[in-house]
Amino acid sequence: MKQFMTRQLYLLAVGGSLAAFWMARSLGWPVAPIVLGWSVLVLATGALLERIAPFDPRWVRSGPDTTTDLTSAAVVIGLVDPAVKAAMPVLAATWFGASPGADWPAATWPFVAQAALAVLWIEFAKYGSHRAHHEVRSLWWLHAMHHGSERLYWLNNFRFHPVNHLINTFAAMFPLITLGAPQDVLLAAVAFTQPVLMLQHLNVDTRNGWLNRVLNTNELHRWHHSAEPREANSNYGSALVLWDRVFGTYRPQPGRPSRIGLFGNGHGYPAQASYLQQLLSSLTPACCRA
């Protein structure tokens, strides 16, 4: 069973999420809580598998970074994410007169094609935002919080500077909302991509095979957290590696990085400071100094 789960985890997670979405939509059930509930189940399953089949047993043990991760998760999940998602439809309606389903350019397309379009845009926007957060100094100072941990495990999913998360979410979702993308189209895109994100930092010895050429799995994303810039500046994709393959940043490297964490001195980023100190450090002159 352990071997089966580590080999089929991504297929089960994504397939189950899409099945739950279609069932809820077909039966007229509330789709959003069902999609969210499946993602929570995927995350909980991953956390359990870390205890049973860890990729690196040392990463299972809690350390000083656990407090930072927990604090960040509480801020992102409890405050930033719901605030941004509540604000975007209001801003779209106020600034552009947009409303869900109104003037949606893809309204006549089959539903699957509409959802695919949403996924392609979301992935493109997140790829661009993620790459910019590595290449633009002031943005890197925000993103460095995510790379500051020296181990990878399930809770790293939520270790983000609030402004970093806001930029990513706004870039991905606001254009679609402004164009009138229906709610069920956006939820279909989330049903496909969110389970992948829940597993992306997982400390589990998965063997994903051909899926590594499609999804940004934990096997691939592990390299993105390497302390070596030539290894880390790759695999920027959110749930997919499509745009990495298009723009030449896809790195399907075997094995594992020698070290996880910030490259060099992280340009002076205070990785070992408290969550609040890391948060406030982005307001200091050091964050933009060449």
C-alpha atoms as an extended CHARMM CRD file, in Angstrom:
* protein
*
       290  EXT
         1         1  MET       CA              0.0000000000        0.0000000000        0.0000000000  PROA      1               0.0000000000
         2         2  LYS       CA              2.8390000000        2.4110000000        0.8580000000  PROA      2               0.0000000000
         3         3  GLN       CA              4.5010000000        1.7990000000       -2.5100000000  PROA      3               0.0000000000
         4         4  PHE       CA              1.1890000000        2.2100000000       -4.3190000000  PROA      4               0.0000000000
         5         5  MET       CA              0.4870000000        5.5350000000       -2.6180000000  PROA      5               0.0000000000
         6         6  THR       CA              3.9370000000        6.9840000000       -3.3150000000  PROA      6               0.0000000000
         7         7  ARG       CA              3.6610000000        5.9850000000       -7.0000000000  PROA      7               0.0000000000
         8         8  GLN       CA              0.0450000000        6.9940000000       -7.6100000000  PROA      8               0.0000000000
         9         9  LEU       CA             -0.3460000000        9.9010000000       -5.1770000000  PROA      9               0.0000000000
        10        10  TYR       CA             -0.5870000000       12.6570000000       -7.7940000000  PROA      10              0.0000000000
        11        11  LEU       CA             -2.9980000000       10.7560000000      -10.0310000000  PROA      11              0.0000000000
        12        12  LEU       CA             -5.2310000000        9.9830000000       -7.0560000000  PROA      12              0.0000000000
        13        13  ALA       CA             -5.0770000000       13.5560000000       -5.7800000000  PROA      13              0.0000000000
        14        14  VAL       CA             -5.8400000000       15.2900000000       -9.0900000000  PROA      14              0.0000000000
        15        15  GLY       CA             -8.2410000000       12.6450000000      -10.3770000000  PROA      15              0.0000000000
        16        16  GLY       CA            -10.1770000000       12.6140000000       -7.1140000000  PROA      16              0.0000000000
        17        17  SER       CA            -10.4000000000       16.3980000000       -7.0720000000  PROA      17              0.0000000000
        18        18  LEU       CA            -11.7740000000       16.5700000000      -10.6210000000  PROA      18              0.0000000000
        19        19  ALA       CA            -14.2350000000       13.7590000000       -9.8860000000  PROA      19              0.0000000000
        20        20  ALA       CA            -15.4360000000       15.5630000000       -6.7500000000  PROA      20              0.0000000000
        21        21  PHE       CA            -15.8470000000       18.7870000000       -8.7450000000  PROA      21              0.0000000000
        22        22  TRP       CA            -17.8760000000       17.1600000000      -11.5160000000  PROA      22              0.0000000000
        23        23  MET       CA            -20.0650000000       15.2480000000       -9.0740000000  PROA      23              0.0000000000
        24        24  ALA       CA            -20.8040000000       18.3620000000       -7.0150000000  PROA      24              0.0000000000
        25        25  ARG       CA            -21.5070000000       20.4490000000      -10.1210000000  PROA      25              0.0000000000
        26        26  SER       CA            -23.7380000000       17.7810000000      -11.6700000000  PROA      26              0.0000000000
        27        27  LEU       CA            -25.7730000000       17.2700000000       -8.4930000000  PROA      27              0.0000000000
        28        28  GLY       CA            -26.0840000000       20.9510000000       -7.6900000000  PROA      28              0.0000000000
        29        29  TRP       CA            -24.0720000000       20.6730000000       -4.4900000000  PROA      29              0.0000000000
        30        30  PRO       CA            -21.9230000000       23.5730000000       -3.2390000000  PROA      30              0.0000000000
        31        31  VAL       CA            -18.7630000000       23.1530000000       -5.3170000000  PROA      31              0.0000000000
        32        32  ALA       CA            -16.3290000000       25.4580000000       -3.5000000000  PROA      32              0.0000000000
        33        33  PRO       CA            -16.3730000000       23.7140000000       -0.0880000000  PROA      33              0.0000000000
        34        34  ILE       CA            -16.1250000000       20.2980000000       -1.7480000000  PROA      34              0.0000000000
        35        35  VAL       CA            -13.0690000000       21.3300000000       -3.7860000000  PROA      35              0.0000000000
        36        36  LEU       CA            -11.5350000000       22.8890000000       -0.6840000000  PROA      36              0.0000000000
        37        37  GLY       CA            -12.3570000000       19.8340000000        1.4220000000  PROA      37              0.0000000000
        38        38  TRP       CA            -10.6610000000       17.5070000000       -1.0670000000  PROA      38              0.0000000000
        39        39  SER       CA             -7.5330000000       19.6770000000       -1.0310000000  PROA      39              0.0000000000
        40        40  VAL       CA             -7.4490000000       19.5580000000        2.7750000000  PROA      40              0.0000000000
        41        41  LEU       CA             -7.7670000000       15.7580000000        2.6040000000  PROA      41              0.0000000000
        42        42  VAL       CA             -4.8850000000       15.6010000000        0.1000000000  PROA      42              0.0000000000
        43        43  LEU       CA             -2.7210000000       17.7600000000        2.3540000000  PROA      43              0.0000000000
        44        44  ALA       CA             -3.5560000000       15.6400000000        5.4240000000  PROA      44              0.0000000000
        45        45  THR       CA             -2.7630000000       12.4480000000        3.5060000000  PROA      45              0.0000000000
        46        46  GLY       CA              0.5640000000       13.9050000000        2.4390000000  PROA      46              0.0000000000
        47        47  ALA       CA              1.4250000000       14.8990000000        6.0080000000  PROA      47              0.0000000000
        48        48  LEU       CA              0.6820000000       11.3290000000        7.1290000000  PROA      48              0.0000000000
        49        49  LEU       CA              2.7800000000        9.8220000000        4.3330000000  PROA      49              0.0000000000
        50        50  GLU       CA              5.7270000000       11.9470000000        5.4630000000  PROA      50              0.0000000000
        51        51  ARG       CA              5.7350000000        9.8780000000        8.6390000000  PROA      51              0.0000000000
        52        52  ILE       CA              5.4850000000        6.5860000000        6.7710000000  PROA      52              0.0000000000
        53        53  ALA       CA              7.6860000000        7.1040000000        3.6960000000  PROA      53              0.0000000000
        54        54  PRO       CA              9.8050000000       10.2630000000        4.1320000000  PROA      54              0.0000000000
        55        55  PHE       CA             12.1990000000       11.3290000000        1.4050000000  PROA      55              0.0000000000
        56        56  ASP       CA             14.5420000000       12.6800000000        4.0700000000  PROA      56              0.0000000000
        57        57  PRO       CA             13.8600000000       11.5160000000        7.6700000000  PROA      57              0.0000000000
        58        58  ARG       CA             15.7050000000       14.5830000000        9.0030000000  PROA      58              0.0000000000
        59        59  TRP       CA             13.0520000000       16.8640000000        7.5170000000  PROA      59              0.0000000000
        60        60  VAL       CA             10.3110000000       15.2140000000        9.5500000000  PROA      60              0.0000000000
        61        61  ARG       CA             11.6360000000       16.6130000000       12.8100000000  PROA      61              0.0000000000
        62        62  SER       CA             10.2600000000       20.0000000000       13.8270000000  PROA      62              0.0000000000
        63        63  GLY       CA             12.7540000000       22.8530000000       14.1230000000  PROA      63              0.0000000000
        64        64  PRO       CA             12.8000000000       26.6130000000       14.6870000000  PROA      64              0.0000000000
        65        65  ASP       CA             11.3070000000       27.0960000000       11.2120000000  PROA      65              0.0000000000
        66        66  THR       CA              8.0820000000       25.3780000000       12.2850000000  PROA      66              0.0000000000
        67        67  THR       CA              6.9490000000       28.4750000000       14.1730000000  PROA      67              0.0000000000
        68        68  THR       CA              7.5940000000       30.6380000000       11.1070000000  PROA      68              0.0000000000
        69        69  ASP       CA              5.6900000000       28.2050000000        8.9020000000  PROA      69              0.0000000000
        70        70  LEU       CA              2.7240000000       28.0060000000       11.2760000000  PROA      70              0.0000000000
        71        71  THR       CA              2.5570000000       31.7790000000       11.6460000000  PROA      71              0.0000000000
        72        72  SER       CA              2.7640000000       32.2900000000        7.9030000000  PROA      72              0.0000000000
        73        73  ALA       CA              0.0560000000       29.6700000000        7.2970000000  PROA      73              0.0000000000
        74        74  ALA       CA             -2.2540000000       31.4010000000        9.7650000000  PROA      74              0.0000000000
        75        75  VAL       CA             -1.6890000000       34.8100000000        8.1380000000  PROA      75              0.0000000000
        76        76  VAL       CA             -1.9870000000       33.6000000000        4.5360000000  PROA      76              0.0000000000
        77        77  ILE       CA             -4.9290000000       31.2260000000        5.0200000000  PROA      77              0.0000000000
        78        78  GLY       CA             -6.7970000000       33.1740000000        7.6670000000  PROA      78              0.0000000000
        79        79  LEU       CA             -6.2820000000       36.7430000000        6.4970000000  PROA      79              0.0000000000
        80        80  VAL       CA             -4.5260000000       37.4660000000        3.1990000000  PROA      80              0.0000000000
        81        81  ASP       CA             -6.0790000000       34.8490000000        0.9070000000  PROA      81              0.0000000000
        82        82  PRO       CA             -9.7180000000       35.4530000000        1.8740000000  PROA      82              0.0000000000
        83        83  ALA       CA             -9.2210000000       39.2300000000        1.8080000000  PROA      83              0.0000000000
        84        84  VAL       CA             -7.6880000000       39.1900000000       -1.6870000000  PROA      84              0.0000000000
        85        85  LYS       CA            -10.3610000000       36.8380000000       -3.0490000000  PROA      85              0.0000000000
        86        86  ALA       CA            -13.1410000000       38.9690000000       -1.5640000000  PROA      86              0.0000000000
        87        87  ALA       CA            -11.6360000000       42.1910000000       -2.8950000000  PROA      87              0.0000000000
        88        88  MET       CA            -11.0090000000       41.1190000000       -6.4990000000  PROA      88              0.0000000000
        89        89  PRO       CA            -14.6730000000       40.8240000000       -7.6360000000  PROA      89              0.0000000000
        90        90  VAL       CA            -15.4650000000       44.1510000000       -5.9580000000  PROA      90              0.0000000000
        91        91  LEU       CA            -12.5390000000       45.8680000000       -7.6780000000  PROA      91              0.0000000000
        92        92  ALA       CA            -13.3990000000       44.2600000000      -11.0230000000  PROA      92              0.0000000000
        93        93  ALA       CA            -17.0010000000       45.4660000000      -10.7400000000  PROA      93              0.0000000000
        94        94  THR       CA            -16.0020000000       48.9500000000       -9.5630000000  PROA      94              0.0000000000
        95        95  TRP       CA            -13.2050000000       49.5940000000      -12.0500000000  PROA      95              0.0000000000
        96        96  PHE       CA            -14.4480000000       47.6650000000      -15.0870000000  PROA      96              0.0000000000
        97        97  GLY       CA            -18.1270000000       46.9510000000      -14.4550000000  PROA      97              0.0000000000
        98        98  ALA       CA            -17.3440000000       43.2250000000      -14.5810000000  PROA      98              0.0000000000
        99        99  SER       CA            -19.5950000000       40.4890000000      -13.2370000000  PROA      99              0.0000000000
       100       100  PRO       CA            -19.2370000000       36.6820000000      -13.3870000000  PROA      100             0.0000000000
       101       101  GLY       CA            -20.4290000000       35.2730000000      -16.6910000000  PROA      101             0.0000000000
       102       102  ALA       CA            -20.9930000000       38.7000000000      -18.2910000000  PROA      102             0.0000000000
       103       103  ASP       CA            -19.1170000000       39.2690000000      -21.5650000000  PROA      103             0.0000000000
       104       104  TRP       CA            -16.9280000000       36.2120000000      -20.9300000000  PROA      104             0.0000000000
       105       105  PRO       CA            -15.1240000000       35.8220000000      -24.2950000000  PROA      105             0.0000000000
       106       106  ALA       CA            -15.0990000000       32.0220000000      -24.0800000000  PROA      106             0.0000000000
       107       107  ALA       CA            -18.7860000000       31.6980000000      -23.1250000000  PROA      107             0.0000000000
       108       108  THR       CA            -19.6540000000       29.6920000000      -26.2540000000  PROA      108             0.0000000000
       109       109  TRP       CA            -16.7820000000       27.2490000000      -25.8060000000  PROA      109             0.0000000000
       110       110  PRO       CA            -17.2770000000       23.7890000000      -24.2840000000  PROA      110             0.0000000000
       111       111  PHE       CA            -16.8920000000       23.9300000000      -20.5050000000  PROA      111             0.0000000000
       112       112  VAL       CA            -13.6920000000       21.8610000000      -20.5260000000  PROA      112             0.0000000000
       113       113  ALA       CA            -12.1240000000       24.2900000000      -23.0080000000  PROA      113             0.0000000000
       114       114  GLN       CA            -13.1060000000       27.2530000000      -20.8200000000  PROA      114             0.0000000000
       115       115  ALA       CA            -11.5260000000       25.5980000000      -17.7790000000  PROA      115             0.0000000000
       116       116  ALA       CA             -8.3910000000       24.7700000000      -19.7950000000  PROA      116             0.0000000000
       117       117  LEU       CA             -8.1080000000       28.4150000000      -20.8630000000  PROA      117             0.0000000000
       118       118  ALA       CA             -8.3480000000       29.4990000000      -17.2200000000  PROA      118             0.0000000000
       119       119  VAL       CA             -5.6610000000       27.0030000000      -16.2050000000  PROA      119             0.0000000000
       120       120  LEU       CA             -3.3320000000       28.1620000000      -18.9850000000  PROA      120             0.0000000000
       121       121  TRP       CA             -3.6590000000       31.8080000000      -17.9750000000  PROA      121             0.0000000000
       122       122  ILE       CA             -3.3150000000       31.1100000000      -14.2360000000  PROA      122             0.0000000000
       123       123  GLU       CA             -0.1870000000       29.0530000000      -14.8470000000  PROA      123             0.0000000000
       124       124  PHE       CA              1.2750000000       31.6540000000      -17.2090000000  PROA      124             0.0000000000
       125       125  ALA       CA              0.6710000000       34.4950000000      -14.7480000000  PROA      125             0.0000000000
       126       126  LYS       CA              2.0860000000       32.5540000000      -11.8080000000  PROA      126             0.0000000000
       127       127  TYR       CA              5.1130000000       31.4800000000      -13.8450000000  PROA      127             0.0000000000
       128       128  GLY       CA              5.8260000000       35.1050000000      -14.7570000000  PROA      128             0.0000000000
       129       129  SER       CA              5.2970000000       36.3340000000      -11.2090000000  PROA      129             0.0000000000
       130       130  HSD       CA              7.4500000000       33.5760000000       -9.7240000000  PROA      130             0.0000000000
       131       131  ARG       CA             10.2920000000       34.1580000000      -12.1630000000  PROA      131             0.0000000000
       132       132  ALA       CA             10.1360000000       37.9160000000      -11.5460000000  PROA      132             0.0000000000
       133       133  HSD       CA             10.3690000000       37.2680000000       -7.8120000000  PROA      133             0.0000000000
       134       134  HSD       CA             13.7010000000       35.5580000000       -8.4790000000  PROA      134             0.0000000000
       135       135  GLU       CA             15.1070000000       38.0800000000      -10.9410000000  PROA      135             0.0000000000
       136       136  VAL       CA             13.9720000000       41.4370000000       -9.4950000000  PROA      136             0.0000000000
       137       137  ARG       CA             15.8500000000       42.3090000000       -6.3180000000  PROA      137             0.0000000000
       138       138  SER       CA             13.0020000000       43.9440000000       -4.3580000000  PROA      138             0.0000000000
       139       139  LEU       CA             10.6140000000       41.1260000000       -5.3020000000  PROA      139             0.0000000000
       140       140  TRP       CA             13.2150000000       38.5180000000       -4.3400000000  PROA      140             0.0000000000
       141       141  TRP       CA             13.2920000000       40.0450000000       -0.8680000000  PROA      141             0.0000000000
       142       142  LEU       CA              9.6240000000       39.1290000000       -0.5610000000  PROA      142             0.0000000000
       143       143  HSD       CA             10.0590000000       35.6580000000       -2.0370000000  PROA      143             0.0000000000
       144       144  ALA       CA             13.1450000000       34.8520000000        0.0370000000  PROA      144             0.0000000000
       145       145  MET       CA             10.8590000000       34.0590000000        2.9800000000  PROA      145             0.0000000000
       146       146  HSD       CA              9.6030000000       31.0550000000        1.0330000000  PROA      146             0.0000000000
       147       147  HSD       CA             13.1340000000       29.8370000000        0.3140000000  PROA      147             0.0000000000
       148       148  GLY       CA             14.4610000000       30.4850000000        3.8180000000  PROA      148             0.0000000000
       149       149  SER       CA             13.6030000000       27.0670000000        5.2010000000  PROA      149             0.0000000000
       150       150  GLU       CA             16.3730000000       24.4660000000        5.0380000000  PROA      150             0.0000000000
       151       151  ARG       CA             14.0020000000       21.5330000000        4.7810000000  PROA      151             0.0000000000
       152       152  LEU       CA             10.9130000000       20.7410000000        2.7200000000  PROA      152             0.0000000000
       153       153  TYR       CA              7.6930000000       19.3810000000        4.1780000000  PROA      153             0.0000000000
       154       154  TRP       CA              3.9290000000       19.8350000000        3.8500000000  PROA      154             0.0000000000
       155       155  LEU       CA              3.6640000000       23.0980000000        5.8000000000  PROA      155             0.0000000000
       156       156  ASN       CA              6.1330000000       24.9030000000        3.4870000000  PROA      156             0.0000000000
       157       157  ASN       CA              3.1980000000       25.2930000000        1.0900000000  PROA      157             0.0000000000
       158       158  PHE       CA              2.0420000000       28.2960000000        3.0910000000  PROA      158             0.0000000000
       159       159  ARG       CA              5.3420000000       29.9760000000        3.8920000000  PROA      159             0.0000000000
       160       160  PHE       CA              4.9020000000       33.1580000000        1.8570000000  PROA      160             0.0000000000
       161       161  HSD       CA              5.3130000000       36.8470000000        2.4810000000  PROA      161             0.0000000000
       162       162  PRO       CA              1.7450000000       38.2600000000        2.4030000000  PROA      162             0.0000000000
       163       163  VAL       CA              2.6440000000       40.7000000000       -0.3900000000  PROA      163             0.0000000000
       164       164  ASN       CA              4.1980000000       37.8690000000       -2.4290000000  PROA      164             0.0000000000
       165       165  HSD       CA              0.9810000000       35.8690000000       -2.0700000000  PROA      165             0.0000000000
       166       166  LEU       CA             -1.1350000000       38.9090000000       -2.9190000000  PROA      166             0.0000000000
       167       167  ILE       CA              0.8370000000       39.6030000000       -6.1190000000  PROA      167             0.0000000000
       168       168  ASN       CA              0.6640000000       35.9620000000       -7.2500000000  PROA      168             0.0000000000
       169       169  THR       CA             -3.0690000000       35.6470000000       -6.6100000000  PROA      169             0.0000000000
       170       170  PHE       CA             -3.9490000000       39.0110000000       -8.1330000000  PROA      170             0.0000000000
       171       171  ALA       CA             -1.8870000000       38.3710000000      -11.2760000000  PROA      171             0.0000000000
       172       172  ALA       CA             -3.4550000000       34.9480000000      -11.7840000000  PROA      172             0.0000000000
       173       173  MET       CA             -7.1010000000       35.5880000000      -10.9600000000  PROA      173             0.0000000000
       174       174  PHE       CA             -7.9390000000       39.2710000000      -11.4240000000  PROA      174             0.0000000000
       175       175  PRO       CA             -7.7020000000       39.3330000000      -15.2600000000  PROA      175             0.0000000000
       176       176  LEU       CA            -10.0440000000       36.3280000000      -15.4800000000  PROA      176             0.0000000000
       177       177  ILE       CA            -12.5020000000       37.8970000000      -13.0410000000  PROA      177             0.0000000000
       178       178  THR       CA            -12.3610000000       41.1760000000      -14.9830000000  PROA      178             0.0000000000
       179       179  LEU       CA            -13.1300000000       39.2880000000      -18.2080000000  PROA      179             0.0000000000
       180       180  GLY       CA            -16.2060000000       37.7740000000      -16.5430000000  PROA      180             0.0000000000
       181       181  ALA       CA            -14.9880000000       34.2030000000      -16.0390000000  PROA      181             0.0000000000
       182       182  PRO       CA            -17.8470000000       32.2440000000      -14.4090000000  PROA      182             0.0000000000
       183       183  GLN       CA            -17.3030000000       30.9480000000      -10.8960000000  PROA      183             0.0000000000
       184       184  ASP       CA            -17.5550000000       27.3050000000      -11.9040000000  PROA      184             0.0000000000
       185       185  VAL       CA            -14.8280000000       27.7910000000      -14.5470000000  PROA      185             0.0000000000
       186       186  LEU       CA            -12.4960000000       29.2380000000      -11.9220000000  PROA      186             0.0000000000
       187       187  LEU       CA            -13.3640000000       26.4330000000       -9.5020000000  PROA      187             0.0000000000
       188       188  ALA       CA            -12.6510000000       23.8210000000      -12.1800000000  PROA      188             0.0000000000
       189       189  ALA       CA             -9.1990000000       25.3430000000      -12.6380000000  PROA      189             0.0000000000
       190       190  VAL       CA             -8.6440000000       25.2640000000       -8.8750000000  PROA      190             0.0000000000
       191       191  ALA       CA             -9.8640000000       21.6480000000       -8.6860000000  PROA      191             0.0000000000
       192       192  PHE       CA             -7.1530000000       20.6810000000      -11.1720000000  PROA      192             0.0000000000
       193       193  THR       CA             -4.2440000000       22.7300000000       -9.8420000000  PROA      193             0.0000000000
       194       194  GLN       CA             -4.7090000000       22.9530000000       -6.0860000000  PROA      194             0.0000000000
       195       195  PRO       CA             -4.0370000000       19.2690000000       -5.2190000000  PROA      195             0.0000000000
       196       196  VAL       CA             -0.6850000000       19.5570000000       -7.0240000000  PROA      196             0.0000000000
       197       197  LEU       CA              0.2150000000       22.5910000000       -4.9190000000  PROA      197             0.0000000000
       198       198  MET       CA             -0.7980000000       20.7830000000       -1.7140000000  PROA      198             0.0000000000
       199       199  LEU       CA              1.7840000000       18.0800000000       -2.5110000000  PROA      199             0.0000000000
       200       200  GLN       CA              4.5280000000       20.2660000000       -3.9760000000  PROA      200             0.0000000000
       201       201  HSD       CA              6.7260000000       20.5680000000       -0.8750000000  PROA      201             0.0000000000
       202       202  LEU       CA              5.9570000000       17.0960000000        0.3970000000  PROA      202             0.0000000000
       203       203  ASN       CA              8.7530000000       15.2080000000        2.1400000000  PROA      203             0.0000000000
       204       204  VAL       CA              7.6900000000       11.9010000000        0.5870000000  PROA      204             0.0000000000
       205       205  ASP       CA              9.7630000000        9.6110000000       -1.6070000000  PROA      205             0.0000000000
       206       206  THR       CA              7.3990000000        9.7330000000       -4.5890000000  PROA      206             0.0000000000
       207       207  ARG       CA              8.1560000000        8.2430000000       -7.9960000000  PROA      207             0.0000000000
       208       208  ASN       CA              6.1040000000       10.2390000000      -10.4670000000  PROA      208             0.0000000000
       209       209  GLY       CA              7.5580000000        9.0650000000      -13.7810000000  PROA      209             0.0000000000
       210       210  TRP       CA              5.9480000000       10.7290000000      -16.8070000000  PROA      210             0.0000000000
       211       211  LEU       CA              3.9760000000       13.1000000000      -14.5940000000  PROA      211             0.0000000000
       212       212  ASN       CA              7.2320000000       14.9870000000      -13.9670000000  PROA      212             0.0000000000
       213       213  ARG       CA              6.9870000000       16.1370000000      -17.5820000000  PROA      213             0.0000000000
       214       214  VAL       CA              3.5440000000       17.6540000000      -16.9570000000  PROA      214             0.0000000000
       215       215  LEU       CA              3.1070000000       18.5650000000      -13.2910000000  PROA      215             0.0000000000
       216       216  ASN       CA              5.4760000000       20.4820000000      -11.0460000000  PROA      216             0.0000000000
       217       217  THR       CA              5.7410000000       17.6020000000       -8.5920000000  PROA      217             0.0000000000
       218       218  ASN       CA              7.6580000000       17.5080000000       -5.3410000000  PROA      218             0.0000000000
       219       219  GLU       CA             10.4470000000       15.6620000000       -7.1940000000  PROA      219             0.0000000000
       220       220  LEU       CA             10.9160000000       18.6520000000       -9.5160000000  PROA      220             0.0000000000
       221       221  HSD       CA             10.1540000000       21.3900000000       -7.0170000000  PROA      221             0.0000000000
       222       222  ARG       CA             12.8220000000       20.0400000000       -4.6700000000  PROA      222             0.0000000000
       223       223  TRP       CA             15.4180000000       21.3380000000       -7.1300000000  PROA      223             0.0000000000
       224       224  HSD       CA             13.8170000000       24.7630000000       -7.1480000000  PROA      224             0.0000000000
       225       225  HSD       CA             14.6340000000       25.0150000000       -3.4320000000  PROA      225             0.0000000000
       226       226  SER       CA             18.3050000000       24.1500000000       -3.9630000000  PROA      226             0.0000000000
       227       227  ALA       CA             20.8790000000       26.4780000000       -2.4130000000  PROA      227             0.0000000000
       228       228  GLU       CA             22.7000000000       26.4650000000       -5.7720000000  PROA      228             0.0000000000
       229       229  PRO       CA             21.4020000000       29.2420000000       -8.0910000000  PROA      229             0.0000000000
       230       230  ARG       CA             22.0100000000       27.2320000000      -11.2710000000  PROA      230             0.0000000000
       231       231  GLU       CA             19.6970000000       24.5430000000       -9.8970000000  PROA      231             0.0000000000
       232       232  ALA       CA             17.1630000000       26.7530000000       -8.1260000000  PROA      232             0.0000000000
       233       233  ASN       CA             16.4830000000       29.1740000000      -10.9860000000  PROA      233             0.0000000000
       234       234  SER       CA             14.3240000000       26.6120000000      -12.7360000000  PROA      234             0.0000000000
       235       235  ASN       CA             10.9530000000       24.8470000000      -12.4810000000  PROA      235             0.0000000000
       236       236  TYR       CA              9.1030000000       28.0880000000      -11.7700000000  PROA      236             0.0000000000
       237       237  GLY       CA              5.7160000000       26.6850000000      -12.7610000000  PROA      237             0.0000000000
       238       238  SER       CA              2.8720000000       26.5930000000      -10.2630000000  PROA      238             0.0000000000
       239       239  ALA       CA              1.0320000000       23.3070000000      -10.8420000000  PROA      239             0.0000000000
       240       240  LEU       CA              2.3160000000       22.7010000000      -14.3830000000  PROA      240             0.0000000000
       241       241  VAL       CA              5.7660000000       22.8090000000      -15.9900000000  PROA      241             0.0000000000
       242       242  LEU       CA              4.2920000000       23.8290000000      -19.3530000000  PROA      242             0.0000000000
       243       243  TRP       CA              5.6740000000       27.3640000000      -19.3380000000  PROA      243             0.0000000000
       244       244  ASP       CA              9.0340000000       26.1730000000      -18.0100000000  PROA      244             0.0000000000
       245       245  ARG       CA              9.2610000000       23.9510000000      -21.0610000000  PROA      245             0.0000000000
       246       246  VAL       CA              8.2280000000       26.8010000000      -23.3660000000  PROA      246             0.0000000000
       247       247  PHE       CA             10.7260000000       29.3020000000      -21.9090000000  PROA      247             0.0000000000
       248       248  GLY       CA             13.6070000000       26.9050000000      -21.2720000000  PROA      248             0.0000000000
       249       249  THR       CA             13.5910000000       26.8000000000      -17.4630000000  PROA      249             0.0000000000
       250       250  TYR       CA             12.4680000000       23.1750000000      -17.1100000000  PROA      250             0.0000000000
       251       251  ARG       CA             15.0230000000       21.0760000000      -15.2270000000  PROA      251             0.0000000000
       252       252  PRO       CA             14.1080000000       17.3840000000      -14.8700000000  PROA      252             0.0000000000
       253       253  GLN       CA             17.2530000000       16.5650000000      -12.8880000000  PROA      253             0.0000000000
       254       254  PRO       CA             17.6780000000       13.1710000000      -11.2220000000  PROA      254             0.0000000000
       255       255  GLY       CA             18.7640000000       12.8000000000       -7.6030000000  PROA      255             0.0000000000
       256       256  ARG       CA             18.5660000000       15.5690000000       -5.0470000000  PROA      256             0.0000000000
       257       257  PRO       CA             20.1410000000       18.9650000000       -4.2610000000  PROA      257             0.0000000000
       258       258  SER       CA             23.0950000000       18.8980000000       -1.9100000000  PROA      258             0.0000000000
       259       259  ARG       CA             21.4700000000       21.5840000000        0.2440000000  PROA      259             0.0000000000
       260       260  ILE       CA             18.0670000000       23.2380000000        0.5740000000  PROA      260             0.0000000000
       261       261  GLY       CA             17.7490000000       26.9420000000        1.3610000000  PROA      261             0.0000000000
       262       262  LEU       CA             18.7960000000       30.4120000000        0.2380000000  PROA      262             0.0000000000
       263       263  PHE       CA             21.6870000000       30.6570000000       -2.2130000000  PROA      263             0.0000000000
       264       264  GLY       CA             24.8570000000       32.1920000000       -0.8360000000  PROA      264             0.0000000000
       265       265  ASN       CA             23.9160000000       34.6360000000        1.8850000000  PROA      265             0.0000000000
       266       266  GLY       CA             20.5200000000       35.2890000000        0.3340000000  PROA      266             0.0000000000
       267       267  HSD       CA             21.6640000000       38.8650000000       -0.4110000000  PROA      267             0.0000000000
       268       268  GLY       CA             21.6340000000       39.4510000000        3.3230000000  PROA      268             0.0000000000
       269       269  TYR       CA             18.0620000000       38.2600000000        3.8590000000  PROA      269             0.0000000000
       270       270  PRO       CA             17.4910000000       37.4620000000        7.5990000000  PROA      270             0.0000000000
       271       271  ALA       CA             16.3620000000       33.8630000000        7.0460000000  PROA      271             0.0000000000
       272       272  GLN       CA             16.8970000000       32.7840000000       10.6440000000  PROA      272             0.0000000000
       273       273  ALA       CA             14.9840000000       35.7340000000       12.1250000000  PROA      273             0.0000000000
       274       274  SER       CA             11.4300000000       35.5050000000       13.4270000000  PROA      274             0.0000000000
       275       275  TYR       CA              8.4410000000       35.6860000000       11.1010000000  PROA      275             0.0000000000
       276       276  LEU       CA              7.7520000000       39.2940000000       12.0710000000  PROA      276             0.0000000000
       277       277  GLN       CA             11.3780000000       40.3130000000       11.5450000000  PROA      277             0.0000000000
       278       278  GLN       CA             11.3990000000       38.6770000000        8.1110000000  PROA      278             0.0000000000
       279       279  LEU       CA              8.1190000000       40.3840000000        7.2890000000  PROA      279             0.0000000000
       280       280  LEU       CA              9.3600000000       43.8230000000        8.2630000000  PROA      280             0.0000000000
       281       281  SER       CA             12.7570000000       43.3550000000        6.6090000000  PROA      281             0.0000000000
       282       282  SER       CA             11.1170000000       43.9430000000        3.2200000000  PROA      282             0.0000000000
       283       283  LEU       CA             10.5280000000       47.5560000000        4.3220000000  PROA      283             0.0000000000
       284       284  THR       CA             14.2240000000       48.2510000000        4.9520000000  PROA      284             0.0000000000
       285       285  PRO       CA             16.6620000000       49.8160000000        2.4560000000  PROA      285             0.0000000000
       286       286  ALA       CA             18.6310000000       46.5430000000        2.3440000000  PROA      286             0.0000000000
       287       287  CYS       CA             15.8930000000       44.8750000000        0.3060000000  PROA      287             0.0000000000
       288       288  CYS       CA             16.5580000000       47.0700000000       -2.7130000000  PROA      288             0.0000000000
       289       289  ARG       CA             20.3050000000       47.6300000000       -2.3580000000  PROA      289             0.0000000000
       290       290  ALA       CA             22.3490000000       46.2430000000       -5.2340000000  PROA      290             0.0000000000
